[in-house]
Amino acid sequence: MTEGAAVRPIEVELKYRIRDLAAGERYLILGGIGGFAAAGPMKTAQIEDRYLDTADRALARAGFAARLRQSKKGTIVSVKSTGGRGAASAGVPHRREELEGPADRTLGPRDWPASDARSLILELCGDAPLVELATIRQLRRRRELRDGDTLVELSLDEVDVVVRSTVVDRFVELEVELLRGDEARLVALASTLAADPALGEAEGSKLEAALAAIQAFHDGDGAVAESGTAESGAAESGAADPTAADDVSASPANGSAGPVTPLPAQAKGRPPGSRTPGVTADDHVAEAGRKVLRFHLTRMIDREPGTRAGTDPEDLHAMRVATRRMRAAWRVFGDGFRPERTRRYRNRLREVAARLGAVRDLDVLLEAADTYRADLPVTEQRALEPLLAAWRRYREDARVLLMHELDSAGYARFVEDFRVFVQTDGAAVLPVVPTQPHRIRDTAPSRIWAAYEQVRAYEPVLRWADVETLHDLRIAAKWLRYTLEFVREALGPDVAPLVARVTALQDHLGYLHDADVSAAMARTFLVEQAGGLSGSESAAIGRYLVSREREVARLRRTVGGPWRGVAGIGFRRTLGRTVAGL
């Protein structure tokens, strides 16, 4: 602290590492803990934290850590001292100086609104650009507890440490922060919590845990290398943190493009992928799209070995889903990119998705047929075999074409080029003027409502809709679902039931589509093979055809239930509140 500076606010809290998530959840649910009683409802938030410093660690050398926190309320910069830690398990709270202020994740500190946190960063860092040390995403559930005049906030944080959309560590922390009142009451509460064997001492901060996890990831089989420069032509950032194994400054805080880090290779034992792309309300539309593309490209690559092996159909299914999500992402976010610079990615992705889809569609038909015949007499099962054998041949032919695509030099180039693109901030982004809507909070509401309008447009014809029209409705529902899912973290927890209702409608219409395709293919087979089938085989396949036609009729007749879940006033009101939160 400089001489004559004002006394800085002090954060006082207890910190525990949770060995059992259920144990932490119990404290949120309990009506009282050690004399404290619940003072309000439990609240849930999705949070993204980016920890920043200069390349030469000016903040760390001065005993501070800086964090940009992204939530529905906007971007906040926090500067905390890194000294003065106590052992919470021994009843000594952690005490840290803490300054906060408004910020903008796309701008450097000099362009942030004035605050004590900004002033301290500028004092310690000068004009040196800030680079990213680590990204942490948290699902935070919190509740205020009161004991007389003492108020504390208990929070349970499910933490993901993220490197380029790859989760390299996961842990859960329980924190109890003194909001106001007597610190002695916090110490007394620590004595109560220390008796719980499910709680362990949190040794160090989340940043320290994240940096250790990133170091281990780089030292292991997830090590990544730099390649290329930003396609956008923006200047590269400053040198990487000299204390790190590689460059962990995924993107500088001053908005310039950083070194490109390819996605980790699909190797055994790599950490599981992040659960969400991490789109925030203040993301540029194109960069939000890049997050979504990066997230699903990782999933596609992860599933490629299993797809090639062909032992588990779910690998191919998941790989196909990843390609469909990426194609949807181009539709939702594509207008933020230069079309001439991204056309080759979209075209090749369409080809890969088509090859995967041809195999997967036949997998679905065969699975449904196997379910249908499972309870049939053996003679009836055998009589269906000519139809299923033909479908298996079609599947093998489709798989040969898929393997030819995956083995091609064009596919290998596509994956490598696409890797670089999805990791290069600013690549192929269309320029925007400051007054042009370009953030998720500015553009997502209209995109979501436009997607919903496409679904609602089917209301006048739904009662009489044929299968083709219902299939078009399914596609419209799918685009609504994807539009919501891509920005679900920015929308908050209320979006989950909306997505569930849209998914229910999409699934109902998907089963209808599958039954209709099965019926059409069985009908075609009967016509084409009429002279080569025995009487029992024709009769068995005919009965299967009738069963599929009846299933189509049943699903058409019952579509009203899932439709009302999406078209009803309750859905519209919840959607309105959710979108208004942006």
Coordinates of C-alpha atoms in Angstrom, one line a residue:
M1 CA 0.0 0.0 0.0
T2 CA 1.4 3.4 -0.9
E3 CA 2.0 6.0 1.8
G4 CA -1.1 8.0 2.6
A5 CA -3.4 5.6 0.7
A6 CA -6.9 5.1 2.1
V7 CA -7.6 1.9 4.1
R8 CA -8.7 -0.8 1.6
P9 CA -11.8 -3.0 2.3
I10 CA -10.9 -6.3 3.9
E11 CA -12.6 -9.6 2.8
V12 CA -13.0 -12.0 5.7
E13 CA -14.1 -15.5 4.9
L14 CA -13.8 -19.2 5.7
K15 CA -12.7 -21.6 2.9
Y16 CA -13.1 -25.3 2.7
R17 CA -12.5 -27.9 0.0
I18 CA -15.5 -30.3 -0.3
R19 CA -14.8 -34.0 -0.4
D20 CA -18.5 -34.8 -0.9
L21 CA -20.8 -32.4 -2.9
A22 CA -23.9 -33.6 -1.1
A23 CA -22.3 -32.5 2.2
G24 CA -21.9 -29.0 0.9
E25 CA -25.4 -29.0 -0.5
R26 CA -26.7 -29.9 3.0
Y27 CA -25.4 -26.6 4.4
L28 CA -27.4 -24.7 1.8
I29 CA -30.5 -26.6 2.6
L30 CA -30.3 -26.5 6.4
G31 CA -32.3 -23.9 8.2
G32 CA -29.5 -23.1 10.6
I33 CA -25.8 -23.7 11.3
G34 CA -24.1 -23.1 14.6
G35 CA -26.6 -20.4 15.8
F36 CA -27.0 -18.9 12.3
A37 CA -30.4 -19.1 10.6
A38 CA -31.3 -18.7 6.9
A39 CA -31.9 -15.0 6.1
G40 CA -33.1 -15.5 2.5
P41 CA -33.7 -17.9 -0.3
M42 CA -30.9 -19.8 -2.1
K43 CA -29.7 -18.2 -5.3
T44 CA -27.8 -19.7 -8.2
A45 CA -25.5 -18.0 -10.7
Q46 CA -23.1 -19.1 -13.5
I47 CA -19.9 -17.2 -13.2
E48 CA -16.8 -16.9 -15.4
D49 CA -13.6 -15.6 -13.9
R50 CA -10.5 -14.6 -15.9
Y51 CA -7.4 -14.0 -13.8
L52 CA -5.0 -11.5 -15.3
D53 CA -1.5 -10.1 -14.8
T54 CA 1.3 -8.6 -16.9
A55 CA 3.7 -10.9 -18.7
D56 CA 6.3 -10.2 -16.0
R57 CA 3.8 -10.8 -13.2
A58 CA 3.8 -7.2 -11.8
L59 CA 0.7 -7.8 -9.8
A60 CA 1.9 -11.0 -8.3
R61 CA 5.2 -9.5 -7.3
A62 CA 3.3 -6.7 -5.5
G63 CA 1.2 -9.3 -3.6
F64 CA -2.0 -9.0 -5.6
A65 CA -4.2 -11.0 -8.0
A66 CA -6.7 -9.4 -10.5
R67 CA -9.8 -11.1 -11.7
L68 CA -12.4 -10.2 -14.3
R69 CA -15.7 -11.7 -13.3
Q70 CA -18.4 -12.2 -15.9
S71 CA -22.0 -12.7 -14.8
K72 CA -25.5 -11.7 -15.9
K73 CA -24.9 -8.4 -14.1
G74 CA -21.9 -7.5 -16.2
T75 CA -18.2 -7.4 -15.8
I76 CA -16.5 -6.6 -12.5
V77 CA -12.8 -6.4 -11.8
S78 CA -11.6 -7.5 -8.4
V79 CA -8.1 -7.0 -7.0
K80 CA -7.2 -9.0 -3.9
S81 CA -4.1 -9.3 -1.8
T82 CA -2.5 -12.7 -1.9
G83 CA -1.0 -12.7 1.6
G84 CA -2.5 -13.1 5.1
R85 CA -3.9 -16.5 4.7
G86 CA -5.0 -18.5 7.7
A87 CA -6.0 -22.1 8.2
A88 CA -9.8 -22.1 8.2
S89 CA -9.9 -25.5 9.6
A90 CA -8.2 -24.2 12.7
G91 CA -10.8 -21.5 13.1
V92 CA -8.8 -18.6 11.6
P93 CA -10.6 -16.9 8.7
H94 CA -8.8 -15.8 5.5
R95 CA -8.3 -12.1 5.5
R96 CA -7.5 -10.3 2.2
E97 CA -7.7 -6.7 1.0
E98 CA -10.2 -6.5 -1.8
L99 CA -11.1 -3.7 -4.3
E100 CA -13.8 -3.9 -6.9
G101 CA -15.0 -1.8 -9.8
P102 CA -16.7 -2.0 -13.2
A103 CA -14.7 -3.2 -16.2
D104 CA -15.0 -4.3 -19.8
R105 CA -13.4 -7.6 -20.9
T106 CA -12.7 -6.3 -24.4
L107 CA -10.8 -3.2 -23.3
G108 CA -7.7 -2.4 -21.4
P109 CA -7.7 -1.0 -17.8
R110 CA -7.2 2.6 -19.0
D111 CA -10.5 2.4 -20.8
W112 CA -12.4 1.0 -17.8
P113 CA -14.7 3.2 -15.7
A114 CA -12.8 4.9 -12.8
S115 CA -12.5 2.8 -9.6
D116 CA -10.0 2.0 -6.8
A117 CA -9.4 -1.4 -8.4
R118 CA -8.6 0.2 -11.8
S119 CA -6.3 2.8 -10.1
L120 CA -4.3 0.1 -8.3
I121 CA -3.9 -2.0 -11.5
L122 CA -2.6 1.1 -13.4
E123 CA -0.3 2.0 -10.5
L124 CA 1.3 -1.5 -10.4
C125 CA 1.2 -2.3 -14.1
G126 CA 1.5 1.0 -15.9
D127 CA 0.9 0.6 -19.7
A128 CA 1.9 -3.1 -19.8
P129 CA -0.9 -5.1 -21.3
L130 CA -2.7 -7.7 -19.1
V131 CA -2.6 -11.3 -20.2
E132 CA -4.8 -14.1 -19.1
L133 CA -3.3 -16.6 -16.5
A134 CA -6.3 -18.8 -16.1
T135 CA -10.1 -19.1 -16.7
I136 CA -12.4 -20.5 -14.0
R137 CA -16.1 -21.2 -14.5
Q138 CA -18.3 -21.7 -11.5
L139 CA -21.8 -22.8 -10.7
R140 CA -22.3 -20.8 -7.5
R141 CA -25.2 -21.5 -5.1
R142 CA -25.3 -19.1 -2.2
R143 CA -27.5 -18.2 0.8
E144 CA -27.3 -15.5 3.5
L145 CA -27.3 -16.6 7.1
R146 CA -27.9 -14.4 10.1
D147 CA -27.1 -14.5 13.8
G148 CA -28.3 -11.4 15.5
D149 CA -26.5 -8.4 13.9
T150 CA -24.0 -10.7 12.1
L151 CA -24.7 -11.5 8.5
V152 CA -22.7 -14.0 6.4
E153 CA -23.0 -15.4 2.9
L154 CA -22.5 -19.2 2.5
S155 CA -21.6 -20.2 -1.1
L156 CA -21.0 -23.6 -2.7
D157 CA -18.9 -23.3 -5.8
E158 CA -18.6 -26.1 -8.4
V159 CA -15.4 -25.0 -10.1
D160 CA -14.1 -25.9 -13.6
V161 CA -10.5 -24.9 -14.5
V162 CA -10.6 -24.4 -18.3
V163 CA -7.9 -24.3 -20.9
R164 CA -9.3 -23.6 -24.4
S165 CA -12.7 -25.2 -23.7
T166 CA -11.0 -28.2 -22.0
V167 CA -11.6 -28.8 -18.4
V168 CA -8.3 -29.6 -16.8
D169 CA -9.5 -29.7 -13.2
R170 CA -12.7 -29.8 -11.2
F171 CA -13.2 -29.2 -7.5
V172 CA -15.9 -27.9 -5.1
E173 CA -15.4 -25.2 -2.5
L174 CA -17.5 -24.0 0.4
E175 CA -17.0 -20.4 1.4
V176 CA -18.5 -18.4 4.3
E177 CA -17.9 -14.6 3.9
L178 CA -18.6 -12.1 6.6
L179 CA -20.8 -9.4 5.2
R180 CA -21.2 -7.5 8.4
G181 CA -21.2 -7.9 12.1
D182 CA -18.9 -9.6 14.7
E183 CA -16.0 -11.6 13.3
A184 CA -16.0 -13.7 16.5
R185 CA -19.3 -15.2 15.3
L186 CA -17.5 -16.3 12.1
V187 CA -14.8 -17.9 14.2
A188 CA -17.4 -19.7 16.2
L189 CA -19.0 -20.9 13.0
A190 CA -15.6 -22.2 11.9
S191 CA -15.5 -24.4 15.0
T192 CA -18.8 -26.0 14.0
L193 CA -17.8 -26.6 10.4
A194 CA -14.3 -28.0 11.4
A195 CA -16.1 -30.9 13.0
D196 CA -17.4 -32.1 9.6
P197 CA -15.1 -34.7 8.1
A198 CA -16.5 -33.9 4.6
L199 CA -14.8 -30.5 4.8
G200 CA -11.1 -30.1 4.3
E201 CA -8.9 -27.1 4.5
A202 CA -8.6 -25.0 1.3
E203 CA -4.9 -24.7 0.9
G204 CA -4.5 -21.6 -1.2
S205 CA -6.7 -19.7 -3.5
K206 CA -8.7 -20.8 -6.5
L207 CA -6.2 -19.1 -8.7
E208 CA -3.3 -21.1 -7.1
A209 CA -5.3 -24.3 -7.6
A210 CA -6.0 -23.4 -11.2
L211 CA -2.4 -22.5 -12.1
A212 CA -1.2 -25.8 -10.5
A213 CA -3.8 -27.7 -12.6
I214 CA -2.8 -25.9 -15.8
Q215 CA 0.9 -26.6 -15.1
A216 CA 0.1 -30.3 -14.6
F217 CA -1.9 -30.3 -17.8
H218 CA 0.9 -28.8 -19.8
D219 CA 3.4 -31.1 -18.3
G220 CA 1.3 -34.1 -19.2
D221 CA -0.2 -35.4 -22.5
G222 CA -2.3 -32.3 -22.9
A223 CA 0.7 -30.1 -23.6
V224 CA -0.1 -27.6 -26.4
A225 CA 2.1 -25.7 -28.8
E226 CA 1.9 -22.3 -30.5
S227 CA 1.3 -22.2 -34.2
G228 CA 0.7 -19.3 -36.6
T229 CA -0.5 -15.8 -36.0
A230 CA -3.9 -14.2 -35.7
E231 CA -5.8 -14.5 -39.0
S232 CA -7.4 -11.2 -38.3
G233 CA -4.0 -9.5 -38.7
A234 CA -4.1 -8.1 -35.2
A235 CA -0.8 -7.8 -33.3
E236 CA 0.2 -10.6 -31.0
S237 CA 0.2 -10.0 -27.3
G238 CA 3.3 -9.7 -25.1
A239 CA 5.4 -12.5 -24.0
A240 CA 3.9 -15.4 -22.1
D241 CA 4.1 -15.7 -18.3
P242 CA 7.7 -16.8 -17.7
T243 CA 6.7 -18.9 -14.7
A244 CA 4.3 -21.1 -16.8
A245 CA 5.1 -24.2 -18.8
D246 CA 3.7 -22.7 -22.0
D247 CA 1.6 -19.7 -22.9
V248 CA -1.5 -19.8 -20.7
S249 CA -2.5 -16.3 -21.7
A250 CA -5.4 -17.4 -23.9
S251 CA -6.3 -13.9 -24.9
P252 CA -5.0 -10.6 -23.6
A253 CA -7.3 -8.3 -21.7
N254 CA -6.6 -5.4 -24.0
G255 CA -8.3 -7.0 -26.9
S256 CA -5.3 -7.8 -29.1
A257 CA -5.0 -11.3 -30.5
G258 CA -2.8 -13.8 -28.6
P259 CA -0.7 -16.8 -29.8
V260 CA -2.7 -19.6 -31.3
T261 CA -2.9 -22.7 -29.2
P262 CA -4.3 -25.8 -31.1
L263 CA -6.8 -28.0 -29.4
P264 CA -5.2 -30.8 -27.5
A265 CA -4.8 -34.0 -29.4
Q266 CA -7.4 -36.7 -28.8
A267 CA -5.3 -38.9 -26.5
K268 CA -6.2 -41.4 -23.8
G269 CA -6.7 -39.9 -20.4
R270 CA -7.3 -36.3 -21.5
P271 CA -9.6 -34.4 -19.2
P272 CA -13.3 -34.5 -20.1
G273 CA -14.6 -31.5 -22.0
S274 CA -16.3 -28.6 -20.4
R275 CA -20.0 -28.9 -19.9
T276 CA -20.9 -25.6 -21.7
P277 CA -19.2 -23.3 -24.2
G278 CA -19.1 -20.4 -21.7
V279 CA -20.8 -17.7 -23.7
T280 CA -21.4 -14.5 -21.7
A281 CA -23.7 -11.6 -22.3
D282 CA -20.9 -9.2 -23.2
D283 CA -19.2 -11.5 -25.7
H284 CA -19.0 -10.2 -29.3
V285 CA -21.4 -12.3 -31.5
A286 CA -18.6 -13.7 -33.5
E287 CA -16.4 -14.6 -30.5
A288 CA -19.4 -16.2 -28.9
G289 CA -19.8 -18.3 -32.0
R290 CA -16.1 -19.1 -31.9
K291 CA -16.6 -20.4 -28.3
V292 CA -19.4 -22.6 -29.4
L293 CA -17.5 -23.9 -32.5
R294 CA -14.4 -24.6 -30.4
F295 CA -16.5 -26.5 -27.8
H296 CA -18.2 -28.8 -30.3
L297 CA -15.1 -29.2 -32.4
T298 CA -13.4 -30.6 -29.3
R299 CA -16.2 -33.0 -28.9
M300 CA -16.1 -34.0 -32.5
I301 CA -12.4 -34.8 -32.3
D302 CA -12.8 -36.7 -29.1
R303 CA -15.4 -39.0 -30.6
E304 CA -13.5 -39.6 -33.9
P305 CA -11.4 -42.6 -32.6
G306 CA -14.5 -44.4 -31.4
T307 CA -16.3 -43.6 -34.6
R308 CA -13.5 -45.2 -36.6
A309 CA -13.4 -48.2 -34.3
G310 CA -17.2 -48.7 -34.8
T311 CA -17.6 -50.7 -31.5
D312 CA -20.0 -48.3 -29.8
P313 CA -22.7 -46.5 -31.9
E314 CA -22.8 -43.7 -29.3
D315 CA -19.4 -42.5 -30.5
L316 CA -20.7 -41.9 -34.0
H317 CA -23.9 -40.5 -32.5
A318 CA -22.0 -38.0 -30.4
M319 CA -19.7 -37.0 -33.3
R320 CA -22.7 -36.4 -35.5
V321 CA -24.4 -34.3 -32.8
A322 CA -21.2 -32.2 -32.6
T323 CA -21.2 -31.5 -36.3
R324 CA -24.9 -30.6 -36.2
R325 CA -24.3 -28.2 -33.3
M326 CA -21.5 -26.5 -35.3
R327 CA -23.6 -26.2 -38.3
A328 CA -26.3 -24.6 -36.1
A329 CA -23.7 -22.3 -34.7
W330 CA -22.9 -21.0 -38.1
R331 CA -26.5 -20.2 -38.7
V332 CA -26.9 -18.4 -35.3
F333 CA -23.6 -16.6 -35.2
G334 CA -22.4 -16.7 -38.8
D335 CA -23.3 -13.1 -39.7
G336 CA -20.5 -12.0 -37.4
F337 CA -17.9 -13.4 -39.7
R338 CA -16.6 -12.7 -43.2
P339 CA -18.5 -15.2 -45.4
E340 CA -15.7 -15.5 -48.0
R341 CA -13.2 -16.4 -45.2
T342 CA -15.4 -19.0 -43.6
R343 CA -17.2 -20.6 -46.5
R344 CA -14.8 -23.5 -46.8
Y345 CA -15.4 -24.5 -43.1
R346 CA -19.1 -24.5 -43.5
N347 CA -19.0 -26.5 -46.8
R348 CA -16.7 -29.2 -45.4
L349 CA -18.6 -29.4 -42.2
R350 CA -21.8 -30.1 -44.2
E351 CA -20.1 -32.9 -46.0
V352 CA -18.8 -34.5 -42.8
A353 CA -22.2 -34.2 -41.2
A354 CA -23.9 -35.8 -44.2
R355 CA -21.6 -38.8 -44.1
L356 CA -22.1 -39.2 -40.3
G357 CA -25.8 -38.8 -40.7
A358 CA -26.2 -41.5 -43.3
V359 CA -24.7 -44.0 -41.0
R360 CA -26.5 -42.8 -37.9
D361 CA -29.9 -42.7 -39.5
L362 CA -29.6 -46.4 -40.3
D363 CA -28.4 -47.1 -36.8
V364 CA -31.6 -45.6 -35.5
L365 CA -33.7 -47.6 -37.9
L366 CA -32.0 -50.9 -37.0
E367 CA -32.3 -50.2 -33.2
A368 CA -36.0 -49.5 -33.5
A369 CA -36.5 -52.6 -35.6
D370 CA -34.6 -54.7 -33.1
T371 CA -36.8 -53.3 -30.3
Y372 CA -39.9 -54.1 -32.3
R373 CA -39.0 -57.7 -33.0
A374 CA -37.5 -58.5 -29.5
D375 CA -40.9 -59.9 -28.2
L376 CA -41.9 -61.6 -31.4
P377 CA -41.9 -65.4 -31.9
V378 CA -38.6 -66.7 -33.4
T379 CA -40.3 -67.5 -36.7
E380 CA -41.5 -63.9 -37.0
Q381 CA -38.1 -62.6 -36.2
R382 CA -36.5 -64.7 -38.9
A383 CA -39.1 -63.5 -41.4
L384 CA -38.0 -59.9 -40.8
E385 CA -34.4 -60.7 -41.5
P386 CA -34.3 -59.9 -45.3
L387 CA -35.4 -56.3 -44.5
L388 CA -32.9 -55.9 -41.7
A389 CA -30.1 -57.5 -43.7
A390 CA -30.7 -55.0 -46.5
W391 CA -30.6 -52.1 -44.0
R392 CA -27.3 -53.5 -42.6
R393 CA -25.8 -53.5 -46.1
Y394 CA -26.9 -50.0 -46.6
R395 CA -25.3 -49.0 -43.3
E396 CA -22.0 -50.7 -44.3
D397 CA -22.0 -48.9 -47.6
A398 CA -22.6 -45.6 -45.8
R399 CA -19.8 -46.5 -43.3
V400 CA -17.3 -47.1 -46.2
L401 CA -18.1 -43.6 -47.5
L402 CA -17.7 -42.2 -44.0
M403 CA -14.3 -43.8 -43.5
H404 CA -13.2 -42.6 -46.9
E405 CA -14.1 -39.1 -45.8
L406 CA -12.3 -39.3 -42.5
D407 CA -9.2 -40.8 -44.1
S408 CA -9.0 -38.1 -46.8
A409 CA -6.3 -35.5 -46.9
G410 CA -9.1 -32.9 -47.3
Y411 CA -10.6 -33.8 -44.0
A412 CA -7.3 -33.7 -42.2
R413 CA -6.6 -30.2 -43.6
F414 CA -10.1 -29.1 -42.6
V415 CA -9.6 -30.3 -39.0
E416 CA -6.2 -28.6 -38.6
D417 CA -7.3 -25.3 -40.3
F418 CA -10.5 -25.3 -38.3
R419 CA -8.6 -25.9 -35.1
V420 CA -6.6 -22.7 -35.7
F421 CA -9.6 -20.7 -36.7
V422 CA -11.6 -21.5 -33.6
Q423 CA -8.7 -20.6 -31.3
T424 CA -7.7 -17.4 -33.0
D425 CA -9.6 -14.5 -31.5
G426 CA -10.6 -12.0 -34.2
A427 CA -10.1 -14.4 -37.1
A428 CA -12.4 -13.5 -40.0
V429 CA -14.6 -11.2 -37.9
L430 CA -16.6 -8.6 -39.6
P431 CA -15.7 -5.1 -38.3
V432 CA -18.4 -3.2 -36.4
V433 CA -18.8 0.4 -35.4
P434 CA -19.3 1.1 -31.6
T435 CA -23.0 1.9 -32.1
Q436 CA -23.7 -1.3 -34.1
P437 CA -25.3 -4.1 -32.0
H438 CA -22.6 -6.7 -31.7
R439 CA -22.7 -8.1 -28.2
I440 CA -24.8 -11.2 -27.1
R441 CA -26.9 -9.0 -24.8
D442 CA -27.7 -6.8 -27.7
T443 CA -28.4 -9.4 -30.4
A444 CA -29.5 -12.6 -28.7
P445 CA -33.0 -11.4 -27.7
S446 CA -34.0 -10.7 -31.3
R447 CA -32.5 -14.0 -32.5
I448 CA -34.3 -16.0 -29.8
W449 CA -37.7 -14.3 -30.5
A450 CA -37.2 -14.8 -34.2
A451 CA -36.5 -18.5 -33.7
Y452 CA -39.6 -18.7 -31.4
E453 CA -41.7 -16.9 -34.1
Q454 CA -40.8 -19.6 -36.6
V455 CA -42.1 -22.2 -34.2
R456 CA -45.3 -20.3 -33.3
A457 CA -46.1 -19.9 -37.0
Y458 CA -47.2 -23.5 -37.2
E459 CA -50.0 -23.0 -34.8
P460 CA -52.8 -22.3 -37.4
V461 CA -52.0 -25.5 -39.3
L462 CA -51.0 -27.9 -36.6
R463 CA -54.3 -29.7 -36.3
W464 CA -54.2 -30.7 -40.0
A465 CA -50.5 -30.8 -40.6
D466 CA -49.1 -33.7 -42.6
V467 CA -45.8 -35.5 -41.8
E468 CA -43.7 -33.2 -44.0
T469 CA -45.1 -30.1 -42.3
L470 CA -44.5 -31.6 -38.9
H471 CA -40.9 -32.4 -39.9
D472 CA -40.4 -28.7 -40.8
L473 CA -41.8 -27.8 -37.3
R474 CA -39.2 -30.2 -35.8
I475 CA -36.4 -28.3 -37.6
A476 CA -37.8 -25.0 -36.4
A477 CA -37.9 -26.3 -32.8
K478 CA -34.4 -27.5 -33.2
W479 CA -33.2 -24.1 -34.2
L480 CA -35.0 -22.5 -31.2
R481 CA -33.4 -25.1 -28.9
Y482 CA -29.9 -24.5 -30.2
T483 CA -30.3 -20.7 -30.1
L484 CA -31.2 -21.0 -26.4
E485 CA -28.6 -23.6 -25.6
F486 CA -25.7 -21.6 -27.2
V487 CA -26.3 -18.7 -24.8
R488 CA -27.8 -20.5 -21.8
E489 CA -25.1 -19.3 -19.4
A490 CA -25.8 -15.7 -20.3
L491 CA -29.6 -16.4 -19.9
G492 CA -29.2 -17.9 -16.5
P493 CA -30.8 -20.9 -14.8
D494 CA -34.4 -20.1 -15.8
V495 CA -33.6 -21.2 -19.4
A496 CA -33.3 -24.9 -18.4
P497 CA -37.0 -25.6 -18.2
L498 CA -37.5 -23.8 -21.5
V499 CA -34.9 -25.9 -23.2
A500 CA -36.5 -29.0 -21.7
R501 CA -39.9 -28.2 -23.1
V502 CA -38.5 -27.4 -26.6
T503 CA -36.5 -30.7 -26.5
A504 CA -39.7 -32.6 -25.6
L505 CA -41.4 -31.3 -28.7
Q506 CA -38.4 -31.9 -30.8
D507 CA -38.1 -35.5 -29.6
H508 CA -41.8 -36.2 -30.2
L509 CA -41.5 -35.0 -33.7
G510 CA -38.2 -36.9 -34.1
Y511 CA -39.8 -40.2 -33.2
L512 CA -42.6 -39.4 -35.7
H513 CA -40.0 -38.7 -38.4
D514 CA -38.1 -41.9 -37.6
A515 CA -41.3 -44.0 -37.8
D516 CA -42.3 -42.4 -41.1
V517 CA -38.9 -43.1 -42.6
S518 CA -39.0 -46.7 -41.4
A519 CA -42.4 -47.2 -43.0
A520 CA -41.3 -45.6 -46.3
M521 CA -38.2 -47.8 -46.4
A522 CA -40.2 -51.0 -45.6
R523 CA -42.8 -50.1 -48.2
T524 CA -40.0 -49.6 -50.8
F525 CA -38.3 -52.8 -49.9
L526 CA -41.6 -54.8 -50.3
V527 CA -42.2 -53.3 -53.7
E528 CA -38.6 -53.8 -55.0
Q529 CA -38.2 -57.4 -53.5
A530 CA -41.8 -58.6 -54.1
G531 CA -40.6 -61.5 -56.4
G532 CA -37.8 -62.6 -54.0
L533 CA -39.6 -62.9 -50.7
S534 CA -41.5 -65.8 -49.3
G535 CA -45.1 -65.4 -48.2
S536 CA -44.1 -65.4 -44.5
E537 CA -41.4 -62.8 -45.1
S538 CA -43.7 -60.5 -47.0
A539 CA -46.4 -60.9 -44.3
A540 CA -44.0 -60.2 -41.5
I541 CA -42.5 -57.1 -43.2
G542 CA -46.0 -56.0 -44.0
R543 CA -47.0 -56.2 -40.4
Y544 CA -43.9 -54.2 -39.4
L545 CA -44.9 -51.6 -42.0
V546 CA -48.4 -51.4 -40.5
S547 CA -46.9 -51.0 -37.0
R548 CA -44.8 -48.0 -38.2
E549 CA -47.8 -46.4 -39.9
R550 CA -49.8 -46.8 -36.7
E551 CA -47.0 -45.2 -34.7
V552 CA -46.9 -42.3 -37.1
A553 CA -50.7 -41.8 -36.7
R554 CA -50.4 -42.0 -32.9
L555 CA -47.6 -39.5 -32.7
R556 CA -49.5 -37.1 -35.0
R557 CA -52.5 -37.4 -32.8
T558 CA -50.7 -36.7 -29.6
V559 CA -48.4 -33.9 -30.7
G560 CA -50.7 -31.4 -28.9
G561 CA -49.2 -32.2 -25.5
P562 CA -45.6 -31.2 -26.2
W563 CA -46.8 -28.4 -28.5
R564 CA -48.8 -26.7 -25.7
G565 CA -45.7 -26.9 -23.5
V566 CA -43.9 -24.6 -26.0
A567 CA -46.8 -22.5 -27.3
G568 CA -48.6 -21.9 -24.0
I569 CA -48.6 -18.6 -22.0
G570 CA -46.4 -20.1 -19.3
F571 CA -43.6 -20.7 -21.7
R572 CA -44.0 -17.3 -23.3
R573 CA -43.9 -15.5 -19.9
T574 CA -40.8 -17.4 -18.7
L575 CA -39.1 -16.8 -22.1
G576 CA -39.9 -13.1 -21.8
R577 CA -38.4 -12.9 -18.3
T578 CA -35.4 -14.9 -19.2
V579 CA -34.6 -12.8 -22.3
A580 CA -35.2 -9.6 -20.4
G581 CA -32.4 -10.6 -18.1
L582 CA -29.9 -9.9 -20.9

